[in-house]
Short mmCIF file of C-alpha atoms (C1' of nucleotides) in Angstrom, two decimals:
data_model
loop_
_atom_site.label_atom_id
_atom_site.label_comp_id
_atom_site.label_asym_id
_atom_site.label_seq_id
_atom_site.Cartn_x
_atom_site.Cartn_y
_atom_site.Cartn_z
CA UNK A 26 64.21 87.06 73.09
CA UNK A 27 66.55 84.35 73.76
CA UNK A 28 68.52 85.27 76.41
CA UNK A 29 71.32 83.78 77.51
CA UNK A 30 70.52 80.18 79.52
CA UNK A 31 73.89 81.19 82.02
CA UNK A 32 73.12 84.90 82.62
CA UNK A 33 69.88 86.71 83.07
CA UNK A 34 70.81 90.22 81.23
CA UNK A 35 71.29 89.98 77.18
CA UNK A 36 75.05 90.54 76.25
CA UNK A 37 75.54 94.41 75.03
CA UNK A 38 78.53 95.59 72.83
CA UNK A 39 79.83 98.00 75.80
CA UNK A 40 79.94 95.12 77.83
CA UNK A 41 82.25 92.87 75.41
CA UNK A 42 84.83 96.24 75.02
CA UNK A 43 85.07 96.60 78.93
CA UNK A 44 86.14 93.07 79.69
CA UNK A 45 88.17 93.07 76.81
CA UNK A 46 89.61 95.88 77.38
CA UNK A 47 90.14 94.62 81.10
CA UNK A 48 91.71 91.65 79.95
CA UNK A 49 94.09 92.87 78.04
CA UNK A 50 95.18 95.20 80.73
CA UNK A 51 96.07 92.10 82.96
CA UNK A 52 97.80 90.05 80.51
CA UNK A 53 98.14 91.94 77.03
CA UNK A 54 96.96 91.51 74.10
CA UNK A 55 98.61 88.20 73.44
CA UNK A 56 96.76 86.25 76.26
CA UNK A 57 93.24 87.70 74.71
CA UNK A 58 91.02 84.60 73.20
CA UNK A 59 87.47 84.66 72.14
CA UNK A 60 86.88 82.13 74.18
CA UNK A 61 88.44 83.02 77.21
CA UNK A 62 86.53 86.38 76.38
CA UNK A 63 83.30 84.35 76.18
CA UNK A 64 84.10 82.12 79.34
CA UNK A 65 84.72 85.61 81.56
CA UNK A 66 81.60 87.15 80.21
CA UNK A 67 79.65 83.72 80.77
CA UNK A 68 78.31 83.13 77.62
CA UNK A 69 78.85 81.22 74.61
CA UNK A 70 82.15 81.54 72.81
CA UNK A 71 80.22 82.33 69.31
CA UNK A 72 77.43 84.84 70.71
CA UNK A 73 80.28 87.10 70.70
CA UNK A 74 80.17 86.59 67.04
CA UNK A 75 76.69 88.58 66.60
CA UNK A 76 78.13 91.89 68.28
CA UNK A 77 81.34 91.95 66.27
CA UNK A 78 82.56 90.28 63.65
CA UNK A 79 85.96 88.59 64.04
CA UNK A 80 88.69 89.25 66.87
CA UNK A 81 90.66 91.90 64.88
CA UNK A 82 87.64 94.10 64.72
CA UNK A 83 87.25 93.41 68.19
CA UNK A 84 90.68 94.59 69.19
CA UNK A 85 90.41 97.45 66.60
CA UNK A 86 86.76 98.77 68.33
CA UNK A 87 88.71 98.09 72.14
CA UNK A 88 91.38 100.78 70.66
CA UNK A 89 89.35 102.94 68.58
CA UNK A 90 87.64 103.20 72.18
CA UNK A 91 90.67 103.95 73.92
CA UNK A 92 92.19 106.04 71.74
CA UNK A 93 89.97 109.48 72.50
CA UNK A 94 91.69 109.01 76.44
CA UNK A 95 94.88 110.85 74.89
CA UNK A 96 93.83 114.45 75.51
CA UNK A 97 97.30 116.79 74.14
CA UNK A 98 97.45 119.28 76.99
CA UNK A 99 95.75 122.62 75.05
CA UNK A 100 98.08 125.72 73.74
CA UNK A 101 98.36 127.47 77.28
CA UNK A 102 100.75 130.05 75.98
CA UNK A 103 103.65 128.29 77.37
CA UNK A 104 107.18 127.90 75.97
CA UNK A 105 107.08 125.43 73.15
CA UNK A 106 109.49 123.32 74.99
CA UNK A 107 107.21 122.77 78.17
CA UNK A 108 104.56 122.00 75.74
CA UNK A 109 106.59 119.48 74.22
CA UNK A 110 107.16 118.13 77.47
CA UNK A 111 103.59 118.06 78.61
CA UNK A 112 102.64 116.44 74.85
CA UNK A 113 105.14 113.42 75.59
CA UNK A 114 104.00 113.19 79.12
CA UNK A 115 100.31 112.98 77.96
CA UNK A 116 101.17 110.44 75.58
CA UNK A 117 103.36 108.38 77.76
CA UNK A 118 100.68 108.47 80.21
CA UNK A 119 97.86 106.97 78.10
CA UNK A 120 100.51 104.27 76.75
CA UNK A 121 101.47 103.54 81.12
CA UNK A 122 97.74 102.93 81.62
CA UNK A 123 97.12 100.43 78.88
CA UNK A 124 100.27 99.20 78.17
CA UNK A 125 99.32 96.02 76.66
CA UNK A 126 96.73 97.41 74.55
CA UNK A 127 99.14 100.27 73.79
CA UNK A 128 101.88 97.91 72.45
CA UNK A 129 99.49 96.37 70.07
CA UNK A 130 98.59 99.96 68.38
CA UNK A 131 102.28 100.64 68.04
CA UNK A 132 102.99 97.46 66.40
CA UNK A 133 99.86 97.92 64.04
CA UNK A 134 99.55 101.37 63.55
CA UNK A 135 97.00 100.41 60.48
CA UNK A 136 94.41 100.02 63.22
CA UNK A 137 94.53 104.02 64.42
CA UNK A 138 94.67 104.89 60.45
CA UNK A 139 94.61 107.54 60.08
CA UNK A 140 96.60 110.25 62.25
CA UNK A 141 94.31 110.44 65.35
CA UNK A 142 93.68 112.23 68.12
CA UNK A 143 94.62 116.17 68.40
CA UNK A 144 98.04 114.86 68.85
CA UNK A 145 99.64 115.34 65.36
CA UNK A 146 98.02 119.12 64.83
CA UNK A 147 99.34 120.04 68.54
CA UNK A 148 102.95 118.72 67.19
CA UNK A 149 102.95 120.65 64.44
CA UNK A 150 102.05 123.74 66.51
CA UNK A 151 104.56 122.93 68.78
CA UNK A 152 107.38 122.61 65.95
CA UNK A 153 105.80 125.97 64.24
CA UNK A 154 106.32 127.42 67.77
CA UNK A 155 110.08 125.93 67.96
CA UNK A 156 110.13 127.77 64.25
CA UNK A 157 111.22 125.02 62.31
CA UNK A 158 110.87 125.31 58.60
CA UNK A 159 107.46 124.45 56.57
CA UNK A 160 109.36 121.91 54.35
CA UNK A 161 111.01 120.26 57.56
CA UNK A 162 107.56 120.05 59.61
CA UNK A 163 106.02 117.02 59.00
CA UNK A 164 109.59 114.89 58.54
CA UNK A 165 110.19 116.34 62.30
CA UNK A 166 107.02 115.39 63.60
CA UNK A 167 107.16 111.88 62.42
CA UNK A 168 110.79 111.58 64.01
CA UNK A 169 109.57 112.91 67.18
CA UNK A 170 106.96 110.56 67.31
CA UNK A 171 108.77 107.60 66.66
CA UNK A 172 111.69 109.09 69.41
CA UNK A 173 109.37 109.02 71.85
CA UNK A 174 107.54 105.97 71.32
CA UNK A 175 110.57 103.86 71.29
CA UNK A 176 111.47 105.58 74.40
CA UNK A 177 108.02 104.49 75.73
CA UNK A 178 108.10 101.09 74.38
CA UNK A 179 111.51 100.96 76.10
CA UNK A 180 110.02 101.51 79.38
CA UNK A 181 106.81 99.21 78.64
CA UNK A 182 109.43 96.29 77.63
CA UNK A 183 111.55 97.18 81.10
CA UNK A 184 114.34 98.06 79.38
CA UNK A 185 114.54 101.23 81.60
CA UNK A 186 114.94 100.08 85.39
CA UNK A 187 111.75 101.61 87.36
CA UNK A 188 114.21 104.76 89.45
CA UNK A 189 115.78 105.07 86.10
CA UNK A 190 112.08 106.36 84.47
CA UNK A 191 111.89 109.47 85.41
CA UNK A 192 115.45 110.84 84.69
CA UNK A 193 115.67 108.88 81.38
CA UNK A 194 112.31 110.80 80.34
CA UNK A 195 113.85 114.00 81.56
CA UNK A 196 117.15 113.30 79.62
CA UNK A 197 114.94 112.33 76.42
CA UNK A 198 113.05 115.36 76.25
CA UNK A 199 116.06 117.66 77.08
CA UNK A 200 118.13 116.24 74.11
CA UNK A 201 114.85 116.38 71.96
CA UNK A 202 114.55 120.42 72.49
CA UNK A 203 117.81 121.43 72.51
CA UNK A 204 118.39 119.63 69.19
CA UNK A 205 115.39 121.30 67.72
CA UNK A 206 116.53 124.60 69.30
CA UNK A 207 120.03 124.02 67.45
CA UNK A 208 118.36 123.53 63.89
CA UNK A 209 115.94 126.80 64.11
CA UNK B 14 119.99 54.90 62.29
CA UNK B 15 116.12 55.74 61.72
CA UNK B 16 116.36 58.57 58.73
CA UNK B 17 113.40 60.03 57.58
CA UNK B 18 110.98 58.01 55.43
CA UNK B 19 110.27 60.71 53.48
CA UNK B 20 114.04 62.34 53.43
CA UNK B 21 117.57 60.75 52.20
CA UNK B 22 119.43 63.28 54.71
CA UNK B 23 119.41 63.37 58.52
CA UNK B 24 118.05 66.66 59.92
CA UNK B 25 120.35 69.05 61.36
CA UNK B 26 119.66 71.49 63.74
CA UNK B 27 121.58 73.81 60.90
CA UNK B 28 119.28 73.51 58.48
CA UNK B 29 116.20 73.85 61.01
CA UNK B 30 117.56 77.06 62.14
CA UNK B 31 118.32 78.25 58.35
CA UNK B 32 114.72 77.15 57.34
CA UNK B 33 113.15 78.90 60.42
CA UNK B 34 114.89 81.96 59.75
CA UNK B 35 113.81 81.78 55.81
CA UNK B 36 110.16 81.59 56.57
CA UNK B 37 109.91 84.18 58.94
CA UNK B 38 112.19 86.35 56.46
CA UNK B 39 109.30 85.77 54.26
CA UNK B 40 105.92 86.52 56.85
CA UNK B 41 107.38 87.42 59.93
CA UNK B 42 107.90 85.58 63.35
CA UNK B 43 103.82 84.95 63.99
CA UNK B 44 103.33 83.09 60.71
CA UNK B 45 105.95 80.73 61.69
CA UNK B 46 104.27 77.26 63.21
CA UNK B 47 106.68 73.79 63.97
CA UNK B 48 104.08 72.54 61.60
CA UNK B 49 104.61 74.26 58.74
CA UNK B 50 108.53 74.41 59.51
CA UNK B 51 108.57 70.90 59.34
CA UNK B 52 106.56 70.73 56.24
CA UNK B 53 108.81 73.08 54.79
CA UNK B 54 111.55 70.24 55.96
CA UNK B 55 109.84 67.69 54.76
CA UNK B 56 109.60 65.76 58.09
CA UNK B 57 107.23 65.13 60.88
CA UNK B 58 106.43 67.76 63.12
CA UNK B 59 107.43 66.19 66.21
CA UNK B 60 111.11 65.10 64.84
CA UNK B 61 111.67 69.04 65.50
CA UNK B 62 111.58 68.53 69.04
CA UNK B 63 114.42 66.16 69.16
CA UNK B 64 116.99 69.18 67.90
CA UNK B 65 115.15 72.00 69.74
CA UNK B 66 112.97 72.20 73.58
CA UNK B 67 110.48 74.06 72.14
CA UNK B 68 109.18 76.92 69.66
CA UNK B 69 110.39 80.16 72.01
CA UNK B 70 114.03 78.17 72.09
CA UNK B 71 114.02 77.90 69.00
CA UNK B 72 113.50 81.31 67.73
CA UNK B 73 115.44 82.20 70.27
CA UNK B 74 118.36 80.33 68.40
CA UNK B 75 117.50 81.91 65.45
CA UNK B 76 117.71 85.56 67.20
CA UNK B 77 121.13 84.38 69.03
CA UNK B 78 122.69 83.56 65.91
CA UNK B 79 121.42 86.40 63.89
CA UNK B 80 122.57 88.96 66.09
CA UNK B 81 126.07 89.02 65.69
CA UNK B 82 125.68 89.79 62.25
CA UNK B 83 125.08 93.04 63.52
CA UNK B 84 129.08 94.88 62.52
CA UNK B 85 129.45 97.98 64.44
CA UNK B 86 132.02 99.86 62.96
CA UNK B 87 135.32 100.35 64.56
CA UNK B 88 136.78 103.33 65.76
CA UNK B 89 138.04 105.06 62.61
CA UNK B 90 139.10 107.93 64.06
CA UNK B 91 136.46 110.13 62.49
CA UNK B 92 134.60 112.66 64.47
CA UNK B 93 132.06 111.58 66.79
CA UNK B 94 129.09 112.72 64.88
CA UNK B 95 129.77 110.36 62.00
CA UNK B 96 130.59 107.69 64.08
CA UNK B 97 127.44 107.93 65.73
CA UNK B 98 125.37 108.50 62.39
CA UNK B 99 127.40 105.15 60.74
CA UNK B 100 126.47 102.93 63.86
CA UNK B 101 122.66 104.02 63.45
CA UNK B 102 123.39 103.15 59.79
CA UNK B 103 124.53 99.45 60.83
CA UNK B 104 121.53 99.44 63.44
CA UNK B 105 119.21 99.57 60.79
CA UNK B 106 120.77 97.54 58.20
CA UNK B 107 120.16 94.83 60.56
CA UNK B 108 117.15 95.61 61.20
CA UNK B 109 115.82 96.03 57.09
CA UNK B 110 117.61 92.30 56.06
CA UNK B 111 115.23 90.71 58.92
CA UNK B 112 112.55 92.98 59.54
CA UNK B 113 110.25 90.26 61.06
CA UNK B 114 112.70 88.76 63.78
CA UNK B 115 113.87 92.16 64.39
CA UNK B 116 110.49 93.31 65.35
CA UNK B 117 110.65 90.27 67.14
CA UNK B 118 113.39 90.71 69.35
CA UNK B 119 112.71 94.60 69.34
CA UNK B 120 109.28 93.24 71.35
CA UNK B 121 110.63 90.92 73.60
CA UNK B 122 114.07 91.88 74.61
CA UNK B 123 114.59 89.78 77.00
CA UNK B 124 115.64 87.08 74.37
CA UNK B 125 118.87 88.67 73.70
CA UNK B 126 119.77 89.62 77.38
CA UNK B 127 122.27 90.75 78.33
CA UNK B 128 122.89 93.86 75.85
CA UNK B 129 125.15 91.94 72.76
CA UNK B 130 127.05 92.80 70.09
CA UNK B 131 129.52 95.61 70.44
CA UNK B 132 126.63 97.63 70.03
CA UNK B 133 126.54 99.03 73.46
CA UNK B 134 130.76 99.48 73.84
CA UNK B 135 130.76 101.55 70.59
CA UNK B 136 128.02 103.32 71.60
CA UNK B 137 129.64 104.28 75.12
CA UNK B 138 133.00 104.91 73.45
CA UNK B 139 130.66 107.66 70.78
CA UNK B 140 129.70 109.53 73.81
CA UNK B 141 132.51 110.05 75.73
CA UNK B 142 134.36 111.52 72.77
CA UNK B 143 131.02 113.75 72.66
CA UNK B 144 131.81 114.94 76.09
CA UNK B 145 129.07 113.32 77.72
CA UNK B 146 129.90 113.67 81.68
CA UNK B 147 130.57 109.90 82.71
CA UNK B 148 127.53 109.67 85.25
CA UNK B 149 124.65 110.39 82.53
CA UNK B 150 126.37 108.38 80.15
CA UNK B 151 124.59 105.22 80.79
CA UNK B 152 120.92 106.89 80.63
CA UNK B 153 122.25 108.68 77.21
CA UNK B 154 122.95 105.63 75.65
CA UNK B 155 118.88 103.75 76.81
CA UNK B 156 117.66 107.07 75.30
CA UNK B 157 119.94 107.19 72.51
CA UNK B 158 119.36 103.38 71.47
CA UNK B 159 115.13 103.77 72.57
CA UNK B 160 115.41 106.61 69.64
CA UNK B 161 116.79 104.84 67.12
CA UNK B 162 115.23 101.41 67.30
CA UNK B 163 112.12 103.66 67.52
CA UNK B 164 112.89 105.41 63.88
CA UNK B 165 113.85 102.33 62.77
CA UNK B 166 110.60 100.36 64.08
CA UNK B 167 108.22 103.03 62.73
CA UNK B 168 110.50 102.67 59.34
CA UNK B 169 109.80 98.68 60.00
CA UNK B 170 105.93 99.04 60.29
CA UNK B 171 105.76 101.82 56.80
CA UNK B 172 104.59 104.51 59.14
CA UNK B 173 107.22 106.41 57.64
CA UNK B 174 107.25 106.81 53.52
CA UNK B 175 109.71 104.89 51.01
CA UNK B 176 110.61 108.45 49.75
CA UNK B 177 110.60 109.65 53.22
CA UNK B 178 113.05 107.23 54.25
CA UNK B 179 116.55 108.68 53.79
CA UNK B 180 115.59 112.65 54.48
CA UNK B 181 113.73 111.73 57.73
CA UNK B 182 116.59 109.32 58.91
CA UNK B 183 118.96 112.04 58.58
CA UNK B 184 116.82 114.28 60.18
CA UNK B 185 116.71 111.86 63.28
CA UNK B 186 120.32 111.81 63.30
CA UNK B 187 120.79 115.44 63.11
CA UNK B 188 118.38 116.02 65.68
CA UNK B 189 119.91 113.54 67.86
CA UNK B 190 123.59 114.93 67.19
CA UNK B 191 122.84 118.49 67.67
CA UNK B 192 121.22 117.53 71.22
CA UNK B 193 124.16 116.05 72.23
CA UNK B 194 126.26 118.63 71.10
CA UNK B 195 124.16 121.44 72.97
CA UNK B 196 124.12 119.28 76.32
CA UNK B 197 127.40 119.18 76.45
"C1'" DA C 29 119.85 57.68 68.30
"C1'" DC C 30 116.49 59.48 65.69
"C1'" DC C 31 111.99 59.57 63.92
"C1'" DT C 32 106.89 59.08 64.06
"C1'" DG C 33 101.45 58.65 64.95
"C1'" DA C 34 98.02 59.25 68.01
"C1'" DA C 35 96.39 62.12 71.38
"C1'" DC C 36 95.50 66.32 74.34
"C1'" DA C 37 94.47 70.91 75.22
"C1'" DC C 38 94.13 74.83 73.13
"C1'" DC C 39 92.91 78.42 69.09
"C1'" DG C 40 89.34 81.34 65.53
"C1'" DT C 41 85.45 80.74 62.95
"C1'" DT C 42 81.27 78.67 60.01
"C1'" DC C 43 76.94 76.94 59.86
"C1'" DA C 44 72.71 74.95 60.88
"C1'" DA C 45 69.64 74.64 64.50
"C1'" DG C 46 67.30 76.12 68.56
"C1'" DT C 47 64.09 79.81 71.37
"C1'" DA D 28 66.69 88.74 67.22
"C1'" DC D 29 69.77 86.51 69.83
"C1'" DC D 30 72.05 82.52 71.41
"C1'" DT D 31 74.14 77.85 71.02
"C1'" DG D 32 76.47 72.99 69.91
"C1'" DA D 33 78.80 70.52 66.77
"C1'" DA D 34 82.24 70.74 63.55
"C1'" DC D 35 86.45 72.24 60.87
"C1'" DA D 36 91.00 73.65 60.29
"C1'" DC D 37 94.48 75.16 62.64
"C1'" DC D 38 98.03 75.54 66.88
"C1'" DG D 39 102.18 73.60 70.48
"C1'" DT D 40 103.50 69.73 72.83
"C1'" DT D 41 103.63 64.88 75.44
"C1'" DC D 42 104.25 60.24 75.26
"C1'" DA D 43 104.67 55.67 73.90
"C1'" DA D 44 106.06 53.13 70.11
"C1'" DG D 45 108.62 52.15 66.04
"C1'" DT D 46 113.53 51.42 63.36
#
DNA sequence: ACCTGAACACCGTTCAAGT
DNA sequence: ACCTGAACACCGTTCAAGT
């Protein structure tokens, strides 16, 4: 059996992911260690080592984990540019409540390979909706997605004072539609 | 005088910088150590300290001196549009020569604080001759730069395709000058 | 003035040993 | 099966000592 001398319950996966998770929400993914990991979960620094098997794959499980929070807001039958809107604000959401973690995935998106999430099929809806060509679709989507990431990552970084937030989104989405409007 | 044992020359903060920005040219700002930059200078890692407080100075430094490589072009008369689409072009020149510390300092902007370069001027000179009214002219330009550095990021990190490259950064810049043009 | 070696407080990870 | 301690190869940095 072999429990743990420090803790009475045996260490589970789950419960490595949570404070992980946890501690990267306080302080990022930089201030993460294995053994500060270990230390807040009372244990060991290398029993971590028999649930996963290195600190990437940790961080890769914590955000494979996350990842299924982003739920695209379904086709309601509204206007493709409200569904744009509601798309960008879903995503910026998810990236507001783990912003740490969120930061890491955008700087290695090989850890979410490939496309995940409903979010790439409800984009290309969305641009078949705003009628832009076949050929163009997937060119557009990608742009889109890295406009409004580095609008996120703008905010996450502070680059966009706090009152600022909410009429720099508004002014980011409103050039985004009306330039795909333009190009239909 | 006290030279090196194990070099003729006295170190120079010159050649530290130009050796710091060399290696992470070559694998990016996390696989530079003081360690292996003074290796790489052929000199004791703590005779690094005497030229430089610490590692974040120093790359600092590196940043600070890098950055006003960045040209933006002068006002050549030419319509707005291209003037726009040939600063993005400059942007991202930057941006491929040193892809590591541009991720860098595209991560932690604080280092180049306040806003350098012409960068910003130009770009607030671009969008008053697009009509932008004066009092959303600030927010334009955060949204305007958050796009690009986004494109240009997501270029950075190969989410977007070698063959991809061109077609999909005009695309951006299409989108982004049509927008405009409609807002007005 | 400039350089250096030893030392400290951190890392991630391997491996052999404990229960 | 699960946990652990000692050890290794790395970090950045301080400090006292060398020339």
């Amino acid at each position: 059996m072999a429990v743990s001398a420090r803790r009475g319950t045996p260490l589970t996966l789950q419960e490595i992911l949570g404070t992980a998770l946890r501690l990267i929400d306080a302080g990022g993914v930089e201030s993460l260690s294995m053994r500060k990991l270990a230390a807040e979960l009372d244990v060991n620094p290398m029993s971590l080592y028999h649930h996963v098997a290195n600190k990437t794959e940790l961080i890769r499980t914590v955000c494979l984990n996350v990842a299924p929070t982003l739920q695209p807001p379904a086709d309601d039958g509204a206007p493709w540019p409200d569904q744009l809107r509601a798309l960008a604000h879903a995503y910026r959401r998810l990236a507001r409540t783990h912003p740490g973690l969120w930061r890491y995935v955008h700087n290695h998106p090989e850890v979410i390979e490939p496309r995940q999430g409903g979010l790439w099929e409800v984009l290309d809806r969305i641009l078949r909706a705003a009628q832009v060509p076949e050929d163009e679709r997937e060119r557009t989507a990608d742009v889109l997605h890295a406009f409004v990431s580095g609008f996120v990552l703008a905010e996450n970084l502070g680059h966009i004072a706090e009152e600022e937030s909410e009429p720099a989104f508004d002014t980011a989405i409103n050039l985004i539609t009306a330039g795909l409007r333009a190009h239909r």
